Structure formats: C-alpha cells, structure tokens
Amino acid sequence: MTGIQAEWPLYEIFVRGKRGLNHVHVGSLHAADDEMALRHARDVYTRRNEGISIWAVRADAVAASSPDEKDPLFAPAGDKVYRHPTFYAIPDDVPHL
Amino acid sequence: MTTTAPTSTYDDETALQVAFDAVIERHERIEPRDWMPEKYRSTLVRQIAQHAHSEIIGMQPEGNWITRAPSLRRKAILLAKVQDEAGHGLYLYSACETLGVSREELTQKLIDGRQKYSSIFNYPTLSYADVGTIGWLVDGAAICNQVPLCRTSYGPYGRAMIRVCKEESFHQRQGYELLATMMRGTDEQRAMVQESVDRFWWPALMMFGPPDADSPNTEQSMAWGIKRDTNDELRQKFVDMSVPQAKTLGVTFPDPDLVWNEERGHHDFGQPDWDEFMAVIKGSGPCNAQRIAHRKRAHDDGAWVREAAMAFAGFEARSARTSTTVVARSARTSTTVGER
C-alpha cells in the first residue's frame, strides 16, 4: 500500500473531570483519525470515571512556547508587582478588603 | 584562528548544564522541551521503555488464565486487570515518546530483544493461584518500585507513574483476596497457594534488580533524581511489608534465613540466585522466547488493521474535501478497531 504513513499520528488528550472544571491535559496516544482518538482516549484515560468530556487534538496542531529559549515571554510578569493585591498597603482595621 | 576564548557553543552548553543542574537541585521537574544531558535522556529512554515493555509483556502470564478463571466474577476482574496493564504500557510509551523516540521504534526494539522487560514475566503461570500470587507479590513489588517514581525528575514519567500507582492498588488487593479465598478452601487449594508463593518469592525479590554493589547505574540515576531509592533499600522495604501479610494469609516464604532483626528494626533475608537472574535477563528464562514470539505475532497480525485504519482516515479526509461524507459515515462504524 503506497501513501500510507508508517505510524498513526499522535494526539494530545484533555479530560474534563467533572462539571465546573477545565479540561486538563492527561497524556497522549496514537490514532488514525479523530474519532478513533476519542475512542482510544476513552479506553486509555477514563476507565474509572475520570471524566465526563474528552478533547483530542492532533499534537502537530499544538503551538507551544519553548521553555529553554531563555526568552522574555514570561519575564515582564516579574517586574509588575503592582498587578498583585499585596502591592497595596491598607490599614489593618479596614474590613473586607 | 585564535585560541583566546571558548567557543560560544561551549558557553551555551555550560549555561544549559548549569540551568539543568539547578532544576534537579531544587527538586523541580525536567519537561520534554527542556535541554537535558544526552546521557540523562538515554537513561530515561532505557528505563521508561523497559517499564512500558514490562506492562505489555506482563499481560501474557495472566491473560493465559482469563478463559480458565473459575467464575464470571473472577474473569471480569482478571480482564479488567489485564486491560489496566495495557493502559499502563500506553501511558509509559507516550512518556517515552516525549524524549524523541517513536512508538514503532520501541516496539521493534522489544521484538528484536534490543530493549528489555522485567525478568519476572519470563516465569510461567502454572496454576490459577499464580494469578493471586502475581497480584500480591509481583504487583506488590512493582508498587514498592513505582511509588517513589511518582517523584522522579522527568515530568512525563512521574505523571504516568501517578496514574499507574492509583490503579496498581486494585491489582494487589484482588490478588491477596483471591489467595485468601483459596486459603479458606480445601487442603488442596491451600497447597496450591503455598506452591505458587514458593515459586514466585525469589523472582519477586529479583524485580528490584541486582544488589547495590553490582548496580553501576544507580548512583548517577539517583544524582539525577530519576531513581529515589537504591535496589537494596526497596527490596528491604518489600520484605518487611510482605512478612506480616504472609502470616495473616497463612503461608510461608521459602527462605531459611528470613528472620526479624531487632537491632536493625528490619528482617534479615537470604539472597536470590543472581546467576539465575542474569541468565533470565540474557534470554534463558523459561518463557523468554514464547513471550517475544507472542508479542511479535500480535504485532504482525495487527499490521493490516493499522494500515487499513490509515487508508480509511485518508479516504475520509479526501471524501470530506469532495463532499461525499455520507459514504464515509456509513462505512465508519464498522472499522474502528483498536491497536490493542
């Protein structure tokens, strides 16, 4: 058979544990297509009621920042202390603030 | 050409090593896209692959008993357990793949004998009591090994181990319960349990690997936070855990040197036959050839399914583009066959 990839593509799997929670990354698996990815995810990652909803995303469709680039992507967060509530001094006797 | 300063590549490499060491020092986790020393990566690939292969090969000795388990309840339990082992293998394969190796490569290396799996699975399961003994002692030993690995320095490996450990507890308890049930049965059943425990005790102790003095990789693995305890420490912990469990069950271990040492606060015990251990690792165990042949057959027999699924996925994608999805939909329901 020509034109067949040797290996099924990789999918990243996200599971919503219960209503009110975000989908959380739980791992990855190989599948030929989206539907198979969901079926496999159900068998591999939710054998004990671990979730009520699954997202399967082709791994090659995920754009990721790279932690080892020493890049300034996350650096500005460090020097903007005024973004945090503890930056502001409030008298101790002011309630509910 | 000058000799004034080291090249920038050298400087970069040193800075990366320093950053890596600092993460390990802080007991934080290394993640897939981080720089890591090549030896750290290759050590992890070897260990995680060995671990994944053990889960996959480990389905065979117990799978043998699914059709022969004595009741529907016992069949359902065993089926669920063997399915868990497949799941554990898959968690670990995907952790290993984050280090830049492919699934196909891992499977091929297992089949070619270039990567190992735990020596315990090269012993046969001769009686139904072995299903219980494997759950109690083999999975018990695995838990001793795996709990500290939840804190291993490589993120994806630690996360896979957390999932595995949550599920192993069921495995160990069902095994112990199975044996306890047999011990309440006939003399013949009790003898069957004791015979099974006698056969598995030494191989279970071997699961922790060679003594520390003969385990050259341990020191480096601990420095990198891949391993958290030495082989001998874990073996001691397992023996101390198992002795009272055996007493409650009403079985003995086949070790005349096994005795409580008040001074150490631990049990003293004899050494397994390390020559046998080395022979089994090198391929001369009772079932090495059979296990690999079975895995290879399953892989070869599944080739057409993997190819057909890819062909169908391609057909589906083309159909979607030419809006003939109706055909694809109707064909779809009957062709989703799993890899396993």
CSV table of C-alpha atoms in Angstrom, one decimal:
chain,number,residue,atom,x,y,z
A,1,MET,CA,0.0,0.0,0.0
A,2,THR,CA,1.6,3.2,-1.0
A,3,GLY,CA,1.0,6.6,0.6
A,4,ILE,CA,0.3,5.1,4.0
A,5,GLN,CA,2.1,6.6,6.9
A,6,ALA,CA,4.1,4.1,8.9
A,7,GLU,CA,2.7,5.3,12.2
A,8,TRP,CA,-0.7,6.7,13.3
A,9,PRO,CA,-0.4,10.4,14.2
A,10,LEU,CA,-0.1,11.5,17.8
A,11,TYR,CA,-3.0,13.1,19.6
A,12,GLU,CA,-2.9,15.1,22.9
A,13,ILE,CA,-5.8,14.2,25.2
A,14,PHE,CA,-7.6,16.6,27.5
A,15,VAL,CA,-10.2,15.4,30.0
A,16,ARG,CA,-12.9,17.3,31.9
A,17,GLY,CA,-13.0,15.6,35.3
A,18,LYS,CA,-16.4,16.9,36.2
A,19,ARG,CA,-18.8,19.8,35.5
A,20,GLY,CA,-17.3,23.1,36.6
A,21,LEU,CA,-13.7,22.1,35.9
A,22,ASN,CA,-11.5,22.8,32.9
A,23,HIS,CA,-10.3,20.2,30.5
A,24,VAL,CA,-6.9,19.1,31.7
A,25,HIS,CA,-4.1,17.5,29.7
A,26,VAL,CA,-3.8,13.8,30.7
A,27,GLY,CA,-1.4,12.4,28.1
A,28,SER,CA,-1.2,11.4,24.5
A,29,LEU,CA,-1.9,8.5,22.2
A,30,HIS,CA,-1.8,7.4,18.6
A,31,ALA,CA,-4.9,7.1,16.4
A,32,ALA,CA,-5.6,7.1,12.7
A,33,ASP,CA,-8.3,9.8,12.9
A,34,ASP,CA,-10.2,12.0,15.3
A,35,GLU,CA,-13.0,9.5,16.1
A,36,MET,CA,-10.5,6.7,16.8
A,37,ALA,CA,-8.5,9.1,19.0
A,38,LEU,CA,-11.7,9.8,21.1
A,39,ARG,CA,-12.5,6.1,21.4
A,40,HIS,CA,-8.9,5.2,22.4
A,41,ALA,CA,-8.8,8.1,24.9
A,42,ARG,CA,-12.0,6.8,26.5
A,43,ASP,CA,-10.3,3.3,27.0
A,44,VAL,CA,-6.9,4.6,28.0
A,45,TYR,CA,-7.7,7.6,30.2
A,46,THR,CA,-11.2,7.1,31.6
A,47,ARG,CA,-11.5,3.5,32.8
A,48,ARG,CA,-12.6,4.7,36.3
A,49,ASN,CA,-15.0,7.6,35.8
A,50,GLU,CA,-12.1,10.1,35.5
A,51,GLY,CA,-14.0,12.3,33.1
A,52,ILE,CA,-17.2,13.4,31.5
A,53,SER,CA,-15.8,15.0,28.4
A,54,ILE,CA,-12.7,14.4,26.2
A,55,TRP,CA,-10.9,16.7,23.8
A,56,ALA,CA,-8.4,15.0,21.4
A,57,VAL,CA,-6.1,17.4,19.5
A,58,ARG,CA,-3.5,16.4,16.8
A,59,ALA,CA,-0.1,17.0,18.5
A,60,ASP,CA,1.2,18.7,15.4
A,61,ALA,CA,-1.6,21.3,15.7
A,62,VAL,CA,-0.5,22.5,19.1
A,63,ALA,CA,1.6,25.7,19.1
A,64,ALA,CA,3.9,25.8,22.1
A,65,SER,CA,6.2,28.3,23.7
A,66,SER,CA,9.7,26.8,24.4
A,67,PRO,CA,10.9,27.0,28.0
A,68,ASP,CA,14.6,26.7,27.2
A,69,GLU,CA,14.7,29.7,24.8
A,70,LYS,CA,15.6,32.0,27.8
A,71,ASP,CA,13.1,34.2,26.0
A,72,PRO,CA,11.4,37.3,27.6
A,73,LEU,CA,7.9,35.8,27.1
A,74,PHE,CA,7.3,35.4,30.9
A,75,ALA,CA,9.9,37.9,32.2
A,76,PRO,CA,7.6,41.0,32.3
A,77,ALA,CA,5.3,39.3,34.8
A,78,GLY,CA,8.1,39.5,37.4
A,79,ASP,CA,8.6,43.3,37.5
A,80,LYS,CA,4.9,44.4,37.5
A,81,VAL,CA,4.4,43.9,41.2
A,82,TYR,CA,1.6,46.4,41.1
A,83,ARG,CA,-0.6,43.8,39.4
A,84,HIS,CA,-0.8,41.9,42.7
A,85,PRO,CA,-3.2,42.9,45.6
A,86,THR,CA,-0.4,42.6,48.1
A,87,PHE,CA,1.4,45.6,46.5
A,88,TYR,CA,-1.1,48.0,48.2
A,89,ALA,CA,-0.8,48.8,51.9
A,90,ILE,CA,-4.2,49.1,53.5
A,91,PRO,CA,-4.7,49.9,57.3
A,92,ASP,CA,-5.3,46.7,59.3
A,93,ASP,CA,-8.6,48.0,60.7
A,94,VAL,CA,-10.3,48.3,57.3
A,95,PRO,CA,-12.7,45.3,57.0
A,96,HIS,CA,-13.5,43.1,54.0
A,97,LEU,CA,-10.6,44.4,51.8
B,1,MET,CA,42.3,31.2,14.0
B,2,THR,CA,42.7,32.3,17.7
B,3,THR,CA,42.7,30.4,21.0
B,4,THR,CA,41.5,33.3,23.1
B,5,ALA,CA,38.1,32.2,24.4
B,6,PRO,CA,36.0,29.0,24.4
B,7,THR,CA,33.5,28.9,21.5
B,8,SER,CA,30.0,30.3,22.1
B,9,THR,CA,28.7,26.8,21.6
B,10,TYR,CA,30.7,25.7,24.6
B,11,ASP,CA,29.5,28.6,26.7
B,12,ASP,CA,25.9,27.9,25.7
B,13,GLU,CA,26.3,24.2,26.6
B,14,THR,CA,27.7,25.1,30.0
B,15,ALA,CA,25.0,27.5,30.8
B,16,LEU,CA,22.4,24.9,29.8
B,17,GLN,CA,24.0,22.3,32.0
B,18,VAL,CA,24.1,24.8,34.9
B,19,ALA,CA,20.4,25.5,34.4
B,20,PHE,CA,19.6,21.8,34.2
B,21,ASP,CA,21.5,21.0,37.4
B,22,ALA,CA,19.8,23.9,39.2
B,23,VAL,CA,16.3,22.4,38.4
B,24,ILE,CA,17.4,19.0,39.7
B,25,GLU,CA,18.9,20.6,42.8
B,26,ARG,CA,15.6,22.4,43.6
B,27,HIS,CA,13.7,19.0,43.1
B,28,GLU,CA,11.7,20.5,40.3
B,29,ARG,CA,10.8,18.6,37.2
B,30,ILE,CA,12.5,18.5,33.8
B,31,GLU,CA,10.0,18.8,31.0
B,32,PRO,CA,10.2,17.5,27.4
B,33,ARG,CA,11.3,20.7,25.7
B,34,ASP,CA,14.0,21.5,28.3
B,35,TRP,CA,17.6,21.0,27.4
B,36,MET,CA,19.0,17.8,29.1
B,37,PRO,CA,22.3,15.9,29.0
B,38,GLU,CA,22.3,13.2,26.4
B,39,LYS,CA,23.1,10.6,29.0
B,40,TYR,CA,20.1,11.7,31.1
B,41,ARG,CA,17.8,11.3,28.0
B,42,SER,CA,19.2,7.9,27.0
B,43,THR,CA,19.0,6.6,30.6
B,44,LEU,CA,15.3,7.7,30.8
B,45,VAL,CA,14.5,6.1,27.4
B,46,ARG,CA,16.1,2.8,28.5
B,47,GLN,CA,14.3,2.8,31.9
B,48,ILE,CA,10.8,4.0,30.7
B,49,ALA,CA,10.9,1.7,27.7
B,50,GLN,CA,11.9,-1.2,29.9
B,51,HIS,CA,9.0,-0.3,32.2
B,52,ALA,CA,6.5,0.1,29.3
B,53,HIS,CA,7.6,-3.2,27.8
B,54,SER,CA,7.1,-4.9,31.2
B,55,GLU,CA,3.5,-3.8,31.3
B,56,ILE,CA,2.8,-5.0,27.8
B,57,ILE,CA,4.6,-8.4,28.2
B,58,GLY,CA,3.0,-8.6,31.7
B,59,MET,CA,-0.4,-9.1,30.1
B,60,GLN,CA,0.6,-12.6,28.9
B,61,PRO,CA,1.1,-14.6,32.0
B,62,GLU,CA,-2.2,-13.5,33.5
B,63,GLY,CA,-4.0,-13.4,30.1
B,64,ASN,CA,-3.4,-17.1,30.0
B,65,TRP,CA,-6.0,-17.5,32.8
B,66,ILE,CA,-8.8,-15.3,31.6
B,67,THR,CA,-10.7,-18.1,29.9
B,68,ARG,CA,-10.0,-20.5,32.8
B,69,ALA,CA,-10.8,-18.3,35.8
B,70,PRO,CA,-13.4,-20.2,37.8
B,71,SER,CA,-16.3,-17.7,37.8
B,72,LEU,CA,-17.7,-14.8,35.8
B,73,ARG,CA,-16.6,-12.5,38.7
B,74,ARG,CA,-13.0,-13.7,38.6
B,75,LYS,CA,-13.0,-13.5,34.8
B,76,ALA,CA,-14.3,-9.9,34.9
B,77,ILE,CA,-11.7,-8.9,37.5
B,78,LEU,CA,-8.8,-10.5,35.5
B,79,LEU,CA,-9.9,-9.0,32.3
B,80,ALA,CA,-10.0,-5.5,33.9
B,81,LYS,CA,-6.6,-6.1,35.4
B,82,VAL,CA,-5.0,-7.1,32.1
B,83,GLN,CA,-6.7,-4.2,30.4
B,84,ASP,CA,-5.1,-1.9,33.0
B,85,GLU,CA,-1.7,-3.4,32.2
B,86,ALA,CA,-2.2,-2.4,28.5
B,87,GLY,CA,-3.2,1.1,29.7
B,88,HIS,CA,-0.1,1.3,31.9
B,89,GLY,CA,2.0,0.3,28.9
B,90,LEU,CA,0.4,3.1,26.8
B,91,TYR,CA,0.9,5.8,29.5
B,92,LEU,CA,4.6,4.9,29.7
B,93,TYR,CA,5.1,4.6,25.9
B,94,SER,CA,3.7,8.1,25.5
B,95,ALA,CA,6.0,9.4,28.2
B,96,CYS,CA,8.9,7.8,26.5
B,97,GLU,CA,7.9,9.3,23.1
B,98,THR,CA,8.3,12.8,24.6
B,99,LEU,CA,12.0,12.0,24.6
B,100,GLY,CA,12.1,11.8,20.8
B,101,VAL,CA,11.7,8.1,20.1
B,102,SER,CA,8.9,6.7,18.1
B,103,ARG,CA,6.4,4.0,19.2
B,104,GLU,CA,7.3,1.9,16.2
B,105,GLU,CA,11.0,2.0,17.2
B,106,LEU,CA,10.2,1.0,20.7
B,107,THR,CA,8.0,-1.9,19.6
B,108,GLN,CA,10.7,-3.0,17.2
B,109,LYS,CA,13.4,-2.9,19.8
B,110,LEU,CA,11.3,-5.0,22.1
B,111,ILE,CA,10.7,-7.6,19.4
B,112,ASP,CA,14.3,-7.7,18.4
B,113,GLY,CA,15.5,-8.1,22.0
B,114,ARG,CA,17.4,-4.8,22.0
B,115,GLN,CA,15.3,-3.5,24.9
B,116,LYS,CA,14.5,-5.5,28.0
B,117,TYR,CA,11.4,-6.0,30.1
B,118,SER,CA,11.2,-7.2,33.7
B,119,SER,CA,12.6,-10.7,34.2
B,120,ILE,CA,9.6,-11.8,36.3
B,121,PHE,CA,7.4,-12.2,33.2
B,122,ASN,CA,9.7,-14.9,31.9
B,123,TYR,CA,8.3,-17.3,34.5
B,124,PRO,CA,5.3,-19.4,33.6
B,125,THR,CA,1.9,-19.2,35.4
B,126,LEU,CA,1.3,-22.9,36.1
B,127,SER,CA,-1.7,-22.8,38.4
B,128,TYR,CA,-4.6,-20.4,38.9
B,129,ALA,CA,-3.1,-19.5,42.3
B,130,ASP,CA,-0.4,-17.8,40.3
B,131,VAL,CA,-2.9,-15.1,39.3
B,132,GLY,CA,-3.3,-14.3,43.0
B,133,THR,CA,0.4,-14.5,43.8
B,134,ILE,CA,1.2,-12.2,40.9
B,135,GLY,CA,-1.2,-9.6,42.2
B,136,TRP,CA,0.0,-9.9,45.7
B,137,LEU,CA,3.8,-10.3,45.4
B,138,VAL,CA,4.6,-9.2,41.8
B,139,ASP,CA,2.4,-6.1,41.8
B,140,GLY,CA,3.3,-5.5,45.4
B,141,ALA,CA,7.0,-5.4,44.4
B,142,ALA,CA,6.1,-3.2,41.5
B,143,ILE,CA,4.3,-0.8,43.8
B,144,CYS,CA,7.4,-0.6,46.1
B,145,ASN,CA,9.4,0.3,43.0
B,146,GLN,CA,6.8,2.7,41.5
B,147,VAL,CA,5.6,4.8,44.4
B,148,PRO,CA,9.0,6.7,44.7
B,149,LEU,CA,9.0,7.1,40.9
B,150,CYS,CA,5.9,9.4,41.1
B,151,ARG,CA,8.5,12.0,42.3
B,152,THR,CA,11.1,11.2,39.5
B,153,SER,CA,12.8,14.2,38.0
B,154,TYR,CA,11.3,13.8,34.5
B,155,GLY,CA,7.8,15.2,34.4
B,156,PRO,CA,6.0,13.0,32.0
B,157,TYR,CA,7.4,9.8,33.6
B,158,GLY,CA,6.3,11.0,37.1
B,159,ARG,CA,2.8,11.8,35.8
B,160,ALA,CA,2.5,8.4,34.2
B,161,MET,CA,3.6,6.7,37.4
B,162,ILE,CA,1.0,8.6,39.4
B,163,ARG,CA,-1.8,7.2,37.1
B,164,VAL,CA,-0.2,3.7,37.3
B,165,CYS,CA,0.1,3.7,41.1
B,166,LYS,CA,-3.6,4.7,41.5
B,167,GLU,CA,-4.6,1.6,39.6
B,168,GLU,CA,-2.0,-0.9,41.0
B,169,SER,CA,-3.6,-0.9,44.4
B,170,PHE,CA,-6.6,-2.7,42.9
B,171,HIS,CA,-4.3,-5.2,41.4
B,172,GLN,CA,-2.5,-6.1,44.6
B,173,ARG,CA,-5.7,-6.3,46.7
B,174,GLN,CA,-7.5,-8.5,44.2
B,175,GLY,CA,-4.5,-10.9,44.3
B,176,TYR,CA,-4.4,-11.0,48.0
B,177,GLU,CA,-8.2,-11.5,48.2
B,178,LEU,CA,-8.0,-14.3,45.7
B,179,LEU,CA,-5.3,-16.1,47.7
B,180,ALA,CA,-7.2,-15.6,51.0
B,181,THR,CA,-10.3,-17.1,49.4
B,182,MET,CA,-8.3,-20.2,48.3
B,183,MET,CA,-6.8,-20.5,51.8
B,184,ARG,CA,-10.3,-20.8,53.2
B,185,GLY,CA,-10.9,-23.7,50.8
B,186,THR,CA,-9.7,-27.2,50.7
B,187,ASP,CA,-6.3,-28.6,51.7
B,188,GLU,CA,-5.5,-29.0,48.0
B,189,GLN,CA,-6.2,-25.3,47.4
B,190,ARG,CA,-4.1,-24.3,50.3
B,191,ALA,CA,-1.2,-26.4,49.0
B,192,MET,CA,-1.7,-24.8,45.6
B,193,VAL,CA,-1.3,-21.3,47.1
B,194,GLN,CA,1.9,-22.3,49.1
B,195,GLU,CA,3.4,-23.9,46.0
B,196,SER,CA,2.7,-20.8,44.0
B,197,VAL,CA,4.2,-18.5,46.6
B,198,ASP,CA,7.3,-20.8,46.8
B,199,ARG,CA,7.9,-20.4,43.1
B,200,PHE,CA,7.3,-16.6,42.9
B,201,TRP,CA,9.1,-15.4,46.1
B,202,TRP,CA,12.6,-15.4,44.8
B,203,PRO,CA,11.8,-14.0,41.3
B,204,ALA,CA,9.8,-11.2,43.1
B,205,LEU,CA,12.9,-10.3,45.1
B,206,MET,CA,14.8,-10.1,41.8
B,207,MET,CA,12.4,-7.5,40.5
B,208,PHE,CA,14.4,-4.8,42.4
B,209,GLY,CA,17.4,-5.5,40.3
B,210,PRO,CA,21.0,-6.6,41.3
B,211,PRO,CA,22.5,-5.7,44.8
B,212,ASP,CA,23.6,-2.1,45.0
B,213,ALA,CA,27.3,-3.1,44.8
B,214,ASP,CA,26.6,-4.6,41.3
B,215,SER,CA,24.3,-1.8,40.1
B,216,PRO,CA,26.6,0.7,38.3
B,217,ASN,CA,23.8,3.0,37.1
B,218,THR,CA,22.2,3.6,40.4
B,219,GLU,CA,24.5,6.3,41.7
B,220,GLN,CA,24.1,8.5,38.6
B,221,SER,CA,20.3,7.8,38.3
B,222,MET,CA,19.9,9.0,41.9
B,223,ALA,CA,22.0,12.1,41.4
B,224,TRP,CA,19.7,13.0,38.5
B,225,GLY,CA,16.6,12.3,40.6
B,226,ILE,CA,15.5,9.6,38.2
B,227,LYS,CA,15.7,7.0,41.0
B,228,ARG,CA,14.9,8.0,44.5
B,229,ASP,CA,15.9,4.8,46.4
B,230,THR,CA,18.5,2.1,45.8
B,231,ASN,CA,17.6,-1.5,44.8
B,232,ASP,CA,18.5,-2.9,48.2
B,233,GLU,CA,16.6,-0.3,50.1
B,234,LEU,CA,13.4,-1.1,48.1
B,235,ARG,CA,14.0,-4.9,48.4
B,236,GLN,CA,14.2,-4.5,52.2
B,237,LYS,CA,11.0,-2.4,52.3
B,238,PHE,CA,9.2,-5.1,50.3
B,239,VAL,CA,10.4,-7.9,52.5
B,240,ASP,CA,9.3,-6.0,55.7
B,241,MET,CA,5.9,-5.3,54.1
B,242,SER,CA,5.3,-8.9,52.9
B,243,VAL,CA,6.1,-10.9,56.0
B,244,PRO,CA,3.1,-9.8,58.1
B,245,GLN,CA,0.9,-10.2,55.0
B,246,ALA,CA,2.1,-13.8,54.6
B,247,LYS,CA,1.4,-14.5,58.3
B,248,THR,CA,-2.2,-13.3,58.0
B,249,LEU,CA,-2.6,-15.3,54.8
B,250,GLY,CA,-1.1,-18.5,56.4
B,251,VAL,CA,1.7,-19.1,54.0
B,252,THR,CA,5.5,-19.1,54.4
B,253,PHE,CA,8.3,-17.8,52.3
B,254,PRO,CA,11.0,-20.4,51.1
B,255,ASP,CA,13.9,-18.6,52.9
B,256,PRO,CA,15.5,-20.3,55.9
B,257,ASP,CA,17.4,-17.0,56.6
B,258,LEU,CA,14.3,-14.9,56.9
B,259,VAL,CA,14.2,-13.6,60.4
B,260,TRP,CA,13.3,-10.4,62.3
B,261,ASN,CA,16.4,-8.4,63.3
B,262,GLU,CA,15.5,-6.4,66.4
B,263,GLU,CA,18.7,-4.4,66.3
B,264,ARG,CA,18.2,-3.2,62.7
B,265,GLY,CA,14.4,-3.0,63.0
B,266,HIS,CA,14.2,-4.9,59.7
B,267,HIS,CA,14.0,-8.5,58.6
B,268,ASP,CA,17.2,-10.3,57.6
B,269,PHE,CA,16.8,-12.4,54.5
B,270,GLY,CA,18.7,-14.6,52.0
B,271,GLN,CA,19.9,-13.5,48.6
B,272,PRO,CA,18.1,-14.7,45.4
B,273,ASP,CA,20.1,-16.8,42.9
B,274,TRP,CA,21.8,-13.9,41.0
B,275,ASP,CA,23.2,-16.3,38.4
B,276,GLU,CA,19.6,-17.3,37.6
B,277,PHE,CA,18.7,-13.6,37.4
B,278,MET,CA,21.5,-12.9,34.9
B,279,ALA,CA,20.6,-16.0,32.8
B,280,VAL,CA,16.9,-14.9,32.6
B,281,ILE,CA,17.8,-11.4,31.6
B,282,LYS,CA,20.1,-12.7,28.9
B,283,GLY,CA,17.2,-14.7,27.5
B,284,SER,CA,17.5,-18.2,29.0
B,285,GLY,CA,14.4,-17.9,31.3
B,286,PRO,CA,11.6,-20.5,30.9
B,287,CYS,CA,9.4,-18.3,28.8
B,288,ASN,CA,11.6,-15.6,27.1
B,289,ALA,CA,11.2,-17.0,23.6
B,290,GLN,CA,7.5,-17.6,24.0
B,291,ARG,CA,6.8,-14.1,25.3
B,292,ILE,CA,8.6,-12.3,22.5
B,293,ALA,CA,7.2,-14.7,19.8
B,294,HIS,CA,3.6,-13.9,21.1
B,295,ARG,CA,4.2,-10.1,21.0
B,296,LYS,CA,5.7,-10.3,17.5
B,297,ARG,CA,2.7,-12.4,16.3
B,298,ALA,CA,0.3,-9.9,17.8
B,299,HIS,CA,2.2,-7.0,16.1
B,300,ASP,CA,2.4,-8.7,12.7
B,301,ASP,CA,-1.3,-9.9,12.8
B,302,GLY,CA,-2.3,-6.3,13.6
B,303,ALA,CA,-0.4,-4.8,10.7
B,304,TRP,CA,-3.4,-4.9,8.3
B,305,VAL,CA,-5.6,-3.2,10.9
B,306,ARG,CA,-3.1,-0.3,11.3
B,307,GLU,CA,-2.8,0.1,7.6
B,308,ALA,CA,-6.5,-0.2,6.9
B,309,ALA,CA,-7.2,2.5,9.5
B,310,MET,CA,-4.7,4.9,7.9
B,311,ALA,CA,-6.1,4.2,4.5
B,312,PHE,CA,-9.6,4.8,5.8
B,313,ALA,CA,-8.5,8.0,7.5
B,314,GLY,CA,-7.0,9.2,4.2
B,315,PHE,CA,-10.2,8.2,2.4
B,316,GLU,CA,-12.3,10.1,4.9
B,317,ALA,CA,-10.2,13.2,4.6
B,318,ARG,CA,-10.4,13.1,0.8
B,319,SER,CA,-14.2,12.5,0.9
B,320,ALA,CA,-14.7,15.4,3.2
B,321,ARG,CA,-13.0,17.6,0.6
B,322,THR,CA,-15.1,16.3,-2.2
B,323,SER,CA,-18.3,16.3,0.0
B,324,THR,CA,-19.1,12.6,-0.2
B,325,THR,CA,-19.1,12.3,3.5
B,326,VAL,CA,-22.3,10.2,3.5
B,327,VAL,CA,-20.4,7.2,2.3
B,328,ALA,CA,-17.7,7.6,4.8
B,329,ARG,CA,-20.1,7.9,7.7
B,330,SER,CA,-21.8,4.6,6.9
B,331,ALA,CA,-18.5,2.8,6.5
B,332,ARG,CA,-17.1,4.3,9.6
B,333,THR,CA,-19.0,2.5,12.4
B,334,SER,CA,-17.6,-1.0,11.5
B,335,THR,CA,-13.9,-0.1,11.0
B,336,THR,CA,-12.8,1.4,14.3
B,337,VAL,CA,-10.6,-1.4,15.5
B,338,GLY,CA,-8.2,-0.6,18.3
B,339,GLU,CA,-4.5,-1.0,18.2
B,340,ARG,CA,-4.6,-3.4,21.1
